[in-house]
Coordinates of C-alpha atoms in Angstrom, one line a residue:
K17 CA -5.4 -6.9 -7.7
Y18 CA -7.9 -8.0 -5.1
Q19 CA -8.6 -11.5 -3.8
G20 CA -11.5 -12.1 -1.5
S21 CA -14.1 -9.6 -0.3
W22 CA -13.1 -5.9 -0.3
D23 CA -15.1 -2.7 0.1
S24 CA -14.3 0.9 -0.3
Y25 CA -15.2 4.0 1.7
A26 CA -15.0 7.7 0.8
D27 CA -13.0 9.7 3.3
G28 CA -11.7 13.1 2.3
A29 CA -8.8 12.8 4.7
D30 CA -7.4 9.8 2.7
I31 CA -4.7 10.4 0.1
G32 CA -7.0 9.8 -2.9
G33 CA -10.3 10.4 -1.0
T34 CA -11.1 6.7 -0.6
E35 CA -9.8 3.7 1.3
S36 CA -10.3 0.0 0.7
F37 CA -10.9 -2.5 3.5
S38 CA -11.5 -6.2 4.3
E39 CA -12.2 -8.3 7.4
E40 CA -12.2 -11.6 5.5
K41 CA -9.4 -13.9 6.7
G42 CA -7.0 -14.5 3.7
A43 CA -8.4 -11.6 1.6
A44 CA -5.4 -10.0 -0.2
A45 CA -4.6 -6.8 -2.1
S46 CA -1.5 -6.8 -4.3
L47 CA 0.4 -4.3 -6.4
T48 CA 2.9 -5.2 -9.1
F49 CA 5.4 -2.4 -9.6
H50 CA 8.9 -1.6 -11.0
G51 CA 11.1 0.0 -8.4
T52 CA 13.6 -0.1 -5.6
S53 CA 11.3 0.9 -2.7
I54 CA 7.6 0.4 -1.8
S55 CA 5.4 1.7 1.0
W56 CA 1.9 0.7 2.1
L57 CA 0.0 3.7 3.4
G58 CA -3.1 3.4 5.5
C59 CA -4.7 4.3 8.8
R60 CA -4.7 3.1 12.3
N61 CA -8.1 3.0 14.1
N62 CA -10.1 1.3 16.8
N63 CA -11.9 -1.0 14.3
L64 CA -8.8 -2.2 12.5
G65 CA -7.1 -5.6 12.9
I66 CA -3.8 -7.3 12.0
A67 CA -2.2 -7.8 8.6
D68 CA 0.6 -9.8 7.1
V69 CA 2.8 -8.6 4.1
R70 CA 4.4 -10.6 1.3
L71 CA 6.9 -9.2 -1.1
D72 CA 7.7 -11.2 -4.2
G73 CA 5.8 -14.2 -2.6
K74 CA 7.8 -14.2 0.6
L75 CA 6.3 -13.4 4.0
V76 CA 8.3 -10.3 5.0
A77 CA 6.2 -8.8 7.8
Q78 CA 3.8 -10.7 10.1
G79 CA 1.3 -9.3 12.6
I80 CA 1.2 -5.7 11.6
D81 CA -1.3 -4.2 14.2
L82 CA -3.4 -1.4 12.7
Y83 CA -5.2 -0.6 16.1
A84 CA -5.2 2.9 17.6
N85 CA -7.6 4.6 20.0
A86 CA -8.5 7.2 17.4
K87 CA -8.1 7.3 13.6
Q88 CA -4.6 8.3 12.4
Y89 CA -4.3 9.0 8.6
G90 CA -1.4 8.7 6.2
V91 CA 0.6 6.1 8.3
V92 CA 3.3 4.2 6.6
L93 CA 2.4 0.7 7.7
F94 CA 5.1 -1.1 5.8
R95 CA 8.1 0.0 3.8
A96 CA 10.8 -2.0 1.9
D97 CA 13.9 -0.2 0.7
D98 CA 17.0 -1.3 -1.3
L99 CA 15.1 -3.7 -3.5
Q100 CA 16.8 -5.0 -6.6
A101 CA 15.8 -2.8 -9.6
G102 CA 13.0 -4.5 -11.5
E103 CA 9.5 -5.9 -11.1
H104 CA 8.2 -6.7 -7.6
T105 CA 4.8 -7.6 -6.1
L106 CA 3.6 -6.4 -2.7
E107 CA 0.7 -8.2 -1.1
I108 CA -1.3 -7.1 2.0
I109 CA -3.2 -10.0 3.6
A110 CA -6.0 -9.7 6.1
T111 CA -5.5 -12.2 8.9
G112 CA -8.9 -12.0 10.5
R113 CA -7.1 -11.4 13.8
K114 CA -7.2 -8.2 15.9
N115 CA -5.7 -6.5 18.9
A116 CA -7.7 -7.3 22.1
N117 CA -8.8 -3.6 22.3
A118 CA -10.0 -3.5 18.6
I119 CA -13.7 -3.7 17.9
N120 CA -13.2 -5.3 14.5
A121 CA -10.5 -7.0 12.4
F122 CA -10.6 -4.8 9.3
V123 CA -7.4 -4.3 7.2
L124 CA -7.3 -1.0 5.4
I125 CA -5.4 0.3 2.4
D126 CA -5.2 4.0 1.5
A127 CA -2.4 4.0 -1.1
F128 CA 0.9 2.5 -2.2
R129 CA 4.0 4.5 -3.0
D130 CA 6.8 3.0 -5.1
E131 CA 10.1 4.6 -5.7
T132 CA 12.9 4.0 -8.2
V133 CA 16.4 5.5 -7.7
V134 CA 18.7 5.4 -10.7
E135 CA 22.3 6.4 -10.1
N136 CA 25.4 6.9 -12.1
A137 CA 28.6 8.9 -11.6
A138 CA 26.9 12.2 -12.8
L139 CA 23.3 11.9 -11.8
R140 CA 20.9 10.4 -9.2
L141 CA 17.3 10.3 -10.4
C142 CA 14.5 9.4 -8.0
V143 CA 11.0 8.6 -9.4
V144 CA 8.1 8.3 -7.0
N145 CA 4.7 6.8 -8.0
E146 CA 1.7 7.1 -5.6
W147 CA -1.2 4.8 -6.3
H148 CA -4.7 5.5 -5.0
Y149 CA -8.1 4.8 -6.4
L150 CA -11.1 7.1 -6.9
G151 CA -14.6 5.9 -6.7
G152 CA -13.8 2.4 -5.5
W153 CA -11.0 -0.1 -6.0
G154 CA -10.5 -2.7 -8.7
N155 CA -7.8 -4.9 -10.2
Y156 CA -4.8 -2.9 -11.3
Q157 CA -1.2 -3.2 -12.3
R158 CA 1.4 -0.6 -13.2
T159 CA 1.2 -0.1 -16.9
V160 CA 1.1 2.9 -19.2
N161 CA -2.6 2.6 -19.7
R162 CA -4.3 2.6 -16.3
A163 CA -7.9 1.6 -15.6
N164 CA -10.5 4.4 -15.7
T165 CA -11.0 4.1 -11.9
S166 CA -7.4 4.6 -11.0
S167 CA -5.2 7.7 -10.7
G168 CA -1.6 8.2 -9.9
S169 CA 1.1 10.7 -9.8
A170 CA 4.8 10.6 -10.7
H171 CA 7.2 13.1 -9.2
L172 CA 10.7 13.7 -10.5
R173 CA 13.2 14.9 -8.0
L174 CA 16.8 15.7 -8.8
L175 CA 19.1 15.1 -5.9
A176 CA 22.5 16.8 -5.7
D177 CA 25.4 15.4 -3.7

């Protein structure tokens, strides 16, 4: 779900071939998911600024600096593990601030990855969902029926002790 002004850009090096970005102070992108872990994947570059992160309405990371001299793809910019199983909401907020070396204050989102681990005495099951958007971004939430503009993948991985 997007609040404020966001744009998208096609870049074949991104996970889904597109990235979404905003420079508007207070603009936010959020994902509601069911899981025990969540990651925000994006880039670092010379035109990127500083972001804050809320998880379930609480500010959990402040001042994440996305600046780098050259573009770096597929960077895990934030990760939360060991969440209580159930529904959570991750929110990325553009602060309008930037590193002194940055030329702009854009905040960029490439993808989100949520993970659920289910364990019992005989089995440990890990489900990973990766969320990225083709042809632009829109409002979304994790449901069985996804919007036509979204794509995702689920990977099942059996882990042995």
